[in-house]
Amino acid sequence: MKIISATGFLFIIAYTALYAQITIQGNIQDNNGQPIIGANIYILNSYDGSASSPDGGFAFQTDLTGEQVLAASAVGY
C-alpha cells in the first residue's frame, strides 16, 4: 500500500510541475488615472491574455515561464 501511495504522490507532484499556471493580474489606467475599459492585455507572441473590465482590472493565467513581455492595446490609445 505504501508503494501505491508514494507513486500517486509523485504523479501529483509531476503533474503540478508540468501544468503549473501563473496568474497575472492588475489594473490598466491612462495618464490621468482613469481606467481603460476593454483594453487587450496579453503576452507578446502567445495567445495568453485578457480584456480589461469597466474598472480597468484584468487577470489571466499562463503556463509560460521565464522573462516575457506584457503588452496592452486599446482603441484610441
mmCIF file of N, CA, C and O in Angstrom:
data_model
loop_
_atom_site.group_PDB
_atom_site.id
_atom_site.type_symbol
_atom_site.label_atom_id
_atom_site.label_comp_id
_atom_site.label_asym_id
_atom_site.label_seq_id
_atom_site.Cartn_x
_atom_site.Cartn_y
_atom_site.Cartn_z
ATOM 1 N N MET A 1 0.814 -1.200 0.000
ATOM 2 C CA MET A 1 0.000 0.000 0.000
ATOM 3 C C MET A 1 0.854 1.259 0.000
ATOM 4 O O MET A 1 0.510 2.236 -0.605
ATOM 5 N N LYS A 2 1.983 1.230 0.681
ATOM 6 C CA LYS A 2 2.847 2.401 0.737
ATOM 7 C C LYS A 2 3.419 2.724 -0.638
ATOM 8 O O LYS A 2 3.576 3.878 -0.981
ATOM 9 N N ILE A 3 3.700 1.738 -1.448
ATOM 10 C CA ILE A 3 4.255 1.975 -2.783
ATOM 11 C C ILE A 3 3.227 2.680 -3.660
ATOM 12 O O ILE A 3 3.544 3.622 -4.364
ATOM 13 N N ILE A 4 1.985 2.277 -3.601
ATOM 14 C CA ILE A 4 0.932 2.901 -4.398
ATOM 15 C C ILE A 4 0.734 4.350 -3.964
ATOM 16 O O ILE A 4 0.624 5.242 -4.789
ATOM 17 N N SER A 5 0.730 4.591 -2.671
ATOM 18 C CA SER A 5 0.550 5.952 -2.169
ATOM 19 C C SER A 5 1.703 6.854 -2.591
ATOM 20 O O SER A 5 1.492 7.978 -3.016
ATOM 21 N N ALA A 6 2.922 6.355 -2.485
ATOM 22 C CA ALA A 6 4.084 7.151 -2.872
ATOM 23 C C ALA A 6 4.066 7.423 -4.374
ATOM 24 O O ALA A 6 4.372 8.536 -4.814
ATOM 25 N N THR A 7 3.686 6.447 -5.168
ATOM 26 C CA THR A 7 3.615 6.630 -6.609
ATOM 27 C C THR A 7 2.559 7.667 -6.960
ATOM 28 O O THR A 7 2.793 8.542 -7.801
ATOM 29 N N GLY A 8 1.398 7.594 -6.321
ATOM 30 C CA GLY A 8 0.349 8.577 -6.558
ATOM 31 C C GLY A 8 0.796 9.973 -6.181
ATOM 32 O O GLY A 8 0.528 10.943 -6.897
ATOM 33 N N PHE A 9 1.507 10.099 -5.080
ATOM 34 C CA PHE A 9 2.002 11.397 -4.635
ATOM 35 C C PHE A 9 3.006 11.958 -5.635
ATOM 36 O O PHE A 9 2.955 13.133 -5.979
ATOM 37 N N LEU A 10 3.919 11.124 -6.129
ATOM 38 C CA LEU A 10 4.903 11.577 -7.112
ATOM 39 C C LEU A 10 4.221 11.985 -8.413
ATOM 40 O O LEU A 10 4.633 12.950 -9.062
ATOM 41 N N PHE A 11 3.172 11.282 -8.811
ATOM 42 C CA PHE A 11 2.436 11.636 -10.016
ATOM 43 C C PHE A 11 1.801 13.013 -9.864
ATOM 44 O O PHE A 11 1.845 13.831 -10.772
ATOM 45 N N ILE A 12 1.233 13.290 -8.697
ATOM 46 C CA ILE A 12 0.605 14.595 -8.447
ATOM 47 C C ILE A 12 1.648 15.703 -8.509
ATOM 48 O O ILE A 12 1.416 16.752 -9.114
ATOM 49 N N ILE A 13 2.816 15.483 -7.936
ATOM 50 C CA ILE A 13 3.880 16.488 -7.979
ATOM 51 C C ILE A 13 4.332 16.718 -9.419
ATOM 52 O O ILE A 13 4.480 17.849 -9.858
ATOM 53 N N ALA A 14 4.532 15.650 -10.185
ATOM 54 C CA ALA A 14 4.965 15.784 -11.579
ATOM 55 C C ALA A 14 3.900 16.489 -12.401
ATOM 56 O O ALA A 14 4.207 17.360 -13.225
ATOM 57 N N TYR A 15 2.641 16.157 -12.198
ATOM 58 C CA TYR A 15 1.542 16.782 -12.934
ATOM 59 C C TYR A 15 1.475 18.276 -12.628
ATOM 60 O O TYR A 15 1.346 19.095 -13.514
ATOM 61 N N THR A 16 1.615 18.619 -11.367
ATOM 62 C CA THR A 16 1.569 20.020 -10.949
ATOM 63 C C THR A 16 2.741 20.794 -11.547
ATOM 64 O O THR A 16 2.582 21.909 -12.013
ATOM 65 N N ALA A 17 3.916 20.198 -11.554
ATOM 66 C CA ALA A 17 5.087 20.873 -12.104
ATOM 67 C C ALA A 17 4.954 21.081 -13.607
ATOM 68 O O ALA A 17 5.350 22.121 -14.134
ATOM 69 N N LEU A 18 4.382 20.115 -14.311
ATOM 70 C CA LEU A 18 4.248 20.226 -15.759
ATOM 71 C C LEU A 18 3.150 21.199 -16.172
ATOM 72 O O LEU A 18 3.256 21.861 -17.202
ATOM 73 N N TYR A 19 2.081 21.267 -15.409
ATOM 74 C CA TYR A 19 0.926 22.060 -15.798
ATOM 75 C C TYR A 19 0.648 23.213 -14.851
ATOM 76 O O TYR A 19 -0.476 23.668 -14.741
ATOM 77 N N ALA A 20 1.681 23.697 -14.184
ATOM 78 C CA ALA A 20 1.508 24.816 -13.255
ATOM 79 C C ALA A 20 1.125 26.068 -14.032
ATOM 80 O O ALA A 20 1.622 26.318 -15.117
ATOM 81 N N GLN A 21 0.226 26.825 -13.486
ATOM 82 C CA GLN A 21 -0.223 28.050 -14.141
ATOM 83 C C GLN A 21 0.075 29.232 -13.229
ATOM 84 O O GLN A 21 -0.064 29.151 -12.024
ATOM 85 N N ILE A 22 0.471 30.314 -13.841
ATOM 86 C CA ILE A 22 0.757 31.554 -13.132
ATOM 87 C C ILE A 22 -0.367 32.532 -13.446
ATOM 88 O O ILE A 22 -0.783 32.651 -14.594
ATOM 89 N N THR A 23 -0.864 33.216 -12.447
ATOM 90 C CA THR A 23 -1.901 34.228 -12.659
ATOM 91 C C THR A 23 -1.248 35.604 -12.752
ATOM 92 O O THR A 23 -0.467 35.984 -11.887
ATOM 93 N N ILE A 24 -1.585 36.303 -13.808
ATOM 94 C CA ILE A 24 -1.139 37.679 -13.995
ATOM 95 C C ILE A 24 -2.369 38.561 -13.844
ATOM 96 O O ILE A 24 -3.377 38.333 -14.497
ATOM 97 N N GLN A 25 -2.284 39.542 -12.965
ATOM 98 C CA GLN A 25 -3.430 40.415 -12.736
ATOM 99 C C GLN A 25 -2.962 41.834 -12.455
ATOM 100 O O GLN A 25 -1.825 42.054 -12.075
ATOM 101 N N GLY A 26 -3.851 42.776 -12.699
ATOM 102 C CA GLY A 26 -3.514 44.164 -12.440
ATOM 103 C C GLY A 26 -4.612 45.094 -12.907
ATOM 104 O O GLY A 26 -5.737 44.664 -13.179
ATOM 105 N N ASN A 27 -4.291 46.357 -12.996
ATOM 106 C CA ASN A 27 -5.202 47.403 -13.474
ATOM 107 C C ASN A 27 -4.494 48.200 -14.539
ATOM 108 O O ASN A 27 -3.294 48.441 -14.452
ATOM 109 N N ILE A 28 -5.238 48.635 -15.533
ATOM 110 C CA ILE A 28 -4.679 49.476 -16.579
ATOM 111 C C ILE A 28 -5.391 50.822 -16.545
ATOM 112 O O ILE A 28 -6.615 50.881 -16.465
ATOM 113 N N GLN A 29 -4.586 51.902 -16.547
ATOM 114 C CA GLN A 29 -5.117 53.262 -16.445
ATOM 115 C C GLN A 29 -4.424 54.159 -17.461
ATOM 116 O O GLN A 29 -3.303 53.883 -17.883
ATOM 117 N N ASP A 30 -5.082 55.268 -17.803
ATOM 118 C CA ASP A 30 -4.447 56.256 -18.670
ATOM 119 C C ASP A 30 -3.595 57.191 -17.814
ATOM 120 O O ASP A 30 -3.457 56.999 -16.601
ATOM 121 N N ASN A 31 -3.012 58.206 -18.435
ATOM 122 C CA ASN A 31 -2.136 59.139 -17.710
ATOM 123 C C ASN A 31 -2.856 59.943 -16.641
ATOM 124 O O ASN A 31 -2.220 60.485 -15.735
ATOM 125 N N ASN A 32 -4.180 60.041 -16.730
ATOM 126 C CA ASN A 32 -4.967 60.769 -15.735
ATOM 127 C C ASN A 32 -5.482 59.869 -14.621
ATOM 128 O O ASN A 32 -6.237 60.322 -13.766
ATOM 129 N N GLY A 33 -5.112 58.605 -14.638
ATOM 130 C CA GLY A 33 -5.550 57.673 -13.604
ATOM 131 C C GLY A 33 -6.928 57.079 -13.850
ATOM 132 O O GLY A 33 -7.463 56.401 -12.979
ATOM 133 N N GLN A 34 -7.498 57.324 -15.020
ATOM 134 C CA GLN A 34 -8.815 56.768 -15.355
ATOM 135 C C GLN A 34 -8.649 55.362 -15.933
ATOM 136 O O GLN A 34 -7.718 55.116 -16.707
ATOM 137 N N PRO A 35 -9.525 54.428 -15.564
ATOM 138 C CA PRO A 35 -9.402 53.067 -16.101
ATOM 139 C C PRO A 35 -9.629 53.025 -17.601
ATOM 140 O O PRO A 35 -10.427 53.799 -18.142
ATOM 141 N N ILE A 36 -8.895 52.154 -18.278
ATOM 142 C CA ILE A 36 -9.083 51.943 -19.708
ATOM 143 C C ILE A 36 -9.962 50.707 -19.858
ATOM 144 O O ILE A 36 -9.544 49.594 -19.543
ATOM 145 N N ILE A 37 -11.177 50.906 -20.311
ATOM 146 C CA ILE A 37 -12.164 49.829 -20.421
ATOM 147 C C ILE A 37 -11.948 49.078 -21.726
ATOM 148 O O ILE A 37 -11.803 49.677 -22.783
ATOM 149 N N GLY A 38 -11.937 47.759 -21.658
ATOM 150 C CA GLY A 38 -11.844 46.926 -22.849
ATOM 151 C C GLY A 38 -10.477 46.872 -23.492
ATOM 152 O O GLY A 38 -10.364 46.454 -24.646
ATOM 153 N N ALA A 39 -9.449 47.246 -22.783
ATOM 154 C CA ALA A 39 -8.095 47.148 -23.325
ATOM 155 C C ALA A 39 -7.699 45.671 -23.413
ATOM 156 O O ALA A 39 -8.111 44.859 -22.593
ATOM 157 N N ASN A 40 -6.916 45.336 -24.410
ATOM 158 C CA ASN A 40 -6.394 43.974 -24.555
ATOM 159 C C ASN A 40 -5.018 43.911 -23.914
ATOM 160 O O ASN A 40 -4.116 44.639 -24.315
ATOM 161 N N ILE A 41 -4.875 43.051 -22.923
ATOM 162 C CA ILE A 41 -3.608 42.851 -22.240
ATOM 163 C C ILE A 41 -3.183 41.428 -22.544
ATOM 164 O O ILE A 41 -3.952 40.488 -22.338
ATOM 165 N N TYR A 42 -1.947 41.259 -23.038
ATOM 166 C CA TYR A 42 -1.521 39.927 -23.470
ATOM 167 C C TYR A 42 -0.001 39.813 -23.401
ATOM 168 O O TYR A 42 0.716 40.806 -23.316
ATOM 169 N N ILE A 43 0.463 38.565 -23.451
ATOM 170 C CA ILE A 43 1.884 38.286 -23.519
ATOM 171 C C ILE A 43 2.252 38.208 -24.998
ATOM 172 O O ILE A 43 1.614 37.467 -25.755
ATOM 173 N N LEU A 44 3.248 38.990 -25.401
ATOM 174 C CA LEU A 44 3.663 39.009 -26.806
ATOM 175 C C LEU A 44 3.994 37.608 -27.310
ATOM 176 O O LEU A 44 4.557 36.791 -26.572
ATOM 177 N N ASN A 45 3.643 37.347 -28.535
ATOM 178 C CA ASN A 45 3.917 36.079 -29.220
ATOM 179 C C ASN A 45 3.267 34.885 -28.533
ATOM 180 O O ASN A 45 3.815 33.790 -28.531
ATOM 181 N N SER A 46 2.111 35.097 -27.930
ATOM 182 C CA SER A 46 1.363 33.997 -27.316
ATOM 183 C C SER A 46 -0.129 34.283 -27.465
ATOM 184 O O SER A 46 -0.517 35.345 -27.944
ATOM 185 N N TYR A 47 -0.932 33.329 -27.054
ATOM 186 C CA TYR A 47 -2.381 33.505 -27.054
ATOM 187 C C TYR A 47 -2.898 33.810 -25.653
ATOM 188 O O TYR A 47 -4.097 33.847 -25.430
ATOM 189 N N ASP A 48 -2.012 34.028 -24.701
ATOM 190 C CA ASP A 48 -2.396 34.260 -23.316
ATOM 191 C C ASP A 48 -2.677 35.739 -23.088
ATOM 192 O O ASP A 48 -1.824 36.592 -23.354
ATOM 193 N N GLY A 49 -3.888 36.036 -22.601
ATOM 194 C CA GLY A 49 -4.224 37.422 -22.325
ATOM 195 C C GLY A 49 -5.662 37.571 -21.910
ATOM 196 O O GLY A 49 -6.382 36.585 -21.706
ATOM 197 N N SER A 50 -6.092 38.814 -21.781
ATOM 198 C CA SER A 50 -7.436 39.118 -21.315
ATOM 199 C C SER A 50 -7.802 40.541 -21.729
ATOM 200 O O SER A 50 -6.954 41.298 -22.183
ATOM 201 N N ALA A 51 -9.050 40.879 -21.546
ATOM 202 C CA ALA A 51 -9.526 42.251 -21.756
ATOM 203 C C ALA A 51 -9.825 42.864 -20.385
ATOM 204 O O ALA A 51 -10.223 42.167 -19.454
ATOM 205 N N SER A 52 -9.633 44.159 -20.283
ATOM 206 C CA SER A 52 -9.870 44.823 -19.003
ATOM 207 C C SER A 52 -11.364 45.046 -18.772
ATOM 208 O O SER A 52 -12.137 45.238 -19.699
ATOM 209 N N SER A 53 -11.733 45.031 -17.523
ATOM 210 C CA SER A 53 -13.124 45.217 -17.099
ATOM 211 C C SER A 53 -13.447 46.717 -17.015
ATOM 212 O O SER A 53 -12.557 47.555 -17.217
ATOM 213 N N PRO A 54 -14.671 47.073 -16.695
ATOM 214 C CA PRO A 54 -15.030 48.505 -16.587
ATOM 215 C C PRO A 54 -14.197 49.294 -15.567
ATOM 216 O O PRO A 54 -14.047 50.500 -15.702
ATOM 217 N N ASP A 55 -13.637 48.613 -14.577
ATOM 218 C CA ASP A 55 -12.784 49.326 -13.620
ATOM 219 C C ASP A 55 -11.303 49.247 -13.992
ATOM 220 O O ASP A 55 -10.442 49.666 -13.227
ATOM 221 N N GLY A 56 -10.994 48.726 -15.193
ATOM 222 C CA GLY A 56 -9.618 48.630 -15.663
ATOM 223 C C GLY A 56 -8.885 47.382 -15.201
ATOM 224 O O GLY A 56 -7.728 47.181 -15.544
ATOM 225 N N GLY A 57 -9.540 46.541 -14.423
ATOM 226 C CA GLY A 57 -8.896 45.340 -13.907
ATOM 227 C C GLY A 57 -8.816 44.239 -14.947
ATOM 228 O O GLY A 57 -9.645 44.140 -15.843
ATOM 229 N N PHE A 58 -7.796 43.419 -14.822
ATOM 230 C CA PHE A 58 -7.647 42.258 -15.692
ATOM 231 C C PHE A 58 -6.954 41.139 -14.929
ATOM 232 O O PHE A 58 -6.247 41.393 -13.949
ATOM 233 N N ALA A 59 -7.163 39.923 -15.365
ATOM 234 C CA ALA A 59 -6.488 38.758 -14.796
ATOM 235 C C ALA A 59 -6.550 37.637 -15.820
ATOM 236 O O ALA A 59 -7.555 37.463 -16.494
ATOM 237 N N PHE A 60 -5.447 36.912 -15.943
ATOM 238 C CA PHE A 60 -5.417 35.735 -16.796
ATOM 239 C C PHE A 60 -4.312 34.805 -16.332
ATOM 240 O O PHE A 60 -3.443 35.195 -15.568
ATOM 241 N N GLN A 61 -4.379 33.558 -16.777
ATOM 242 C CA GLN A 61 -3.394 32.555 -16.400
ATOM 243 C C GLN A 61 -2.544 32.182 -17.603
ATOM 244 O O GLN A 61 -3.010 32.212 -18.742
ATOM 245 N N THR A 62 -1.305 31.821 -17.324
ATOM 246 C CA THR A 62 -0.387 31.382 -18.360
ATOM 247 C C THR A 62 0.488 30.272 -17.810
ATOM 248 O O THR A 62 0.693 30.178 -16.599
ATOM 249 N N ASP A 63 0.987 29.447 -18.705
ATOM 250 C CA ASP A 63 1.948 28.431 -18.298
ATOM 251 C C ASP A 63 3.340 28.765 -18.829
ATOM 252 O O ASP A 63 4.265 27.972 -18.703
ATOM 253 N N LEU A 64 3.499 29.953 -19.396
ATOM 254 C CA LEU A 64 4.806 30.392 -19.890
ATOM 255 C C LEU A 64 5.720 30.700 -18.713
ATOM 256 O O LEU A 64 5.282 31.184 -17.673
ATOM 257 N N THR A 65 6.998 30.435 -18.885
ATOM 258 C CA THR A 65 7.978 30.706 -17.835
ATOM 259 C C THR A 65 9.064 31.610 -18.387
ATOM 260 O O THR A 65 9.142 31.851 -19.587
ATOM 261 N N GLY A 66 9.897 32.097 -17.524
ATOM 262 C CA GLY A 66 10.985 32.964 -17.942
ATOM 263 C C GLY A 66 10.511 34.388 -18.154
ATOM 264 O O GLY A 66 9.378 34.744 -17.848
ATOM 265 N N GLU A 67 11.389 35.193 -18.692
ATOM 266 C CA GLU A 67 11.067 36.603 -18.921
ATOM 267 C C GLU A 67 10.160 36.732 -20.138
ATOM 268 O O GLU A 67 10.449 36.197 -21.201
ATOM 269 N N GLN A 68 9.057 37.437 -19.969
ATOM 270 C CA GLN A 68 8.074 37.648 -21.032
ATOM 271 C C GLN A 68 7.765 39.138 -21.124
ATOM 272 O O GLN A 68 8.003 39.893 -20.184
ATOM 273 N N VAL A 69 7.208 39.561 -22.253
ATOM 274 C CA VAL A 69 6.825 40.957 -22.446
ATOM 275 C C VAL A 69 5.310 41.046 -22.407
ATOM 276 O O VAL A 69 4.612 40.366 -23.160
ATOM 277 N N LEU A 70 4.792 41.862 -21.493
ATOM 278 C CA LEU A 70 3.358 42.095 -21.375
ATOM 279 C C LEU A 70 3.008 43.335 -22.186
ATOM 280 O O LEU A 70 3.641 44.381 -22.047
ATOM 281 N N ALA A 71 2.034 43.202 -23.065
ATOM 282 C CA ALA A 71 1.640 44.310 -23.937
ATOM 283 C C ALA A 71 0.171 44.659 -23.698
ATOM 284 O O ALA A 71 -0.598 43.838 -23.225
ATOM 285 N N ALA A 72 -0.189 45.889 -24.039
ATOM 286 C CA ALA A 72 -1.579 46.339 -23.928
ATOM 287 C C ALA A 72 -1.923 47.181 -25.142
ATOM 288 O O ALA A 72 -1.076 47.918 -25.658
ATOM 289 N N SER A 73 -3.162 47.050 -25.596
ATOM 290 C CA SER A 73 -3.633 47.882 -26.697
ATOM 291 C C SER A 73 -5.090 48.205 -26.466
ATOM 292 O O SER A 73 -5.831 47.416 -25.887
ATOM 293 N N ALA A 74 -5.468 49.393 -26.913
ATOM 294 C CA ALA A 74 -6.856 49.825 -26.788
ATOM 295 C C ALA A 74 -7.146 50.845 -27.891
ATOM 296 O O ALA A 74 -6.262 51.640 -28.246
ATOM 297 N N VAL A 75 -8.346 50.826 -28.399
ATOM 298 C CA VAL A 75 -8.740 51.783 -29.432
ATOM 299 C C VAL A 75 -8.669 53.191 -28.842
ATOM 300 O O VAL A 75 -9.171 53.447 -27.751
ATOM 301 N N GLY A 76 -7.995 54.077 -29.530
ATOM 302 C CA GLY A 76 -7.888 55.457 -29.076
ATOM 303 C C GLY A 76 -6.654 55.746 -28.250
ATOM 304 O O GLY A 76 -6.421 56.887 -27.857
ATOM 305 N N TYR A 77 -5.817 54.734 -27.971
ATOM 306 C CA TYR A 77 -4.592 54.949 -27.180
ATOM 307 C C TYR A 77 -3.373 54.542 -27.960
ATOM 308 O O TYR A 77 -3.331 53.660 -28.723
#
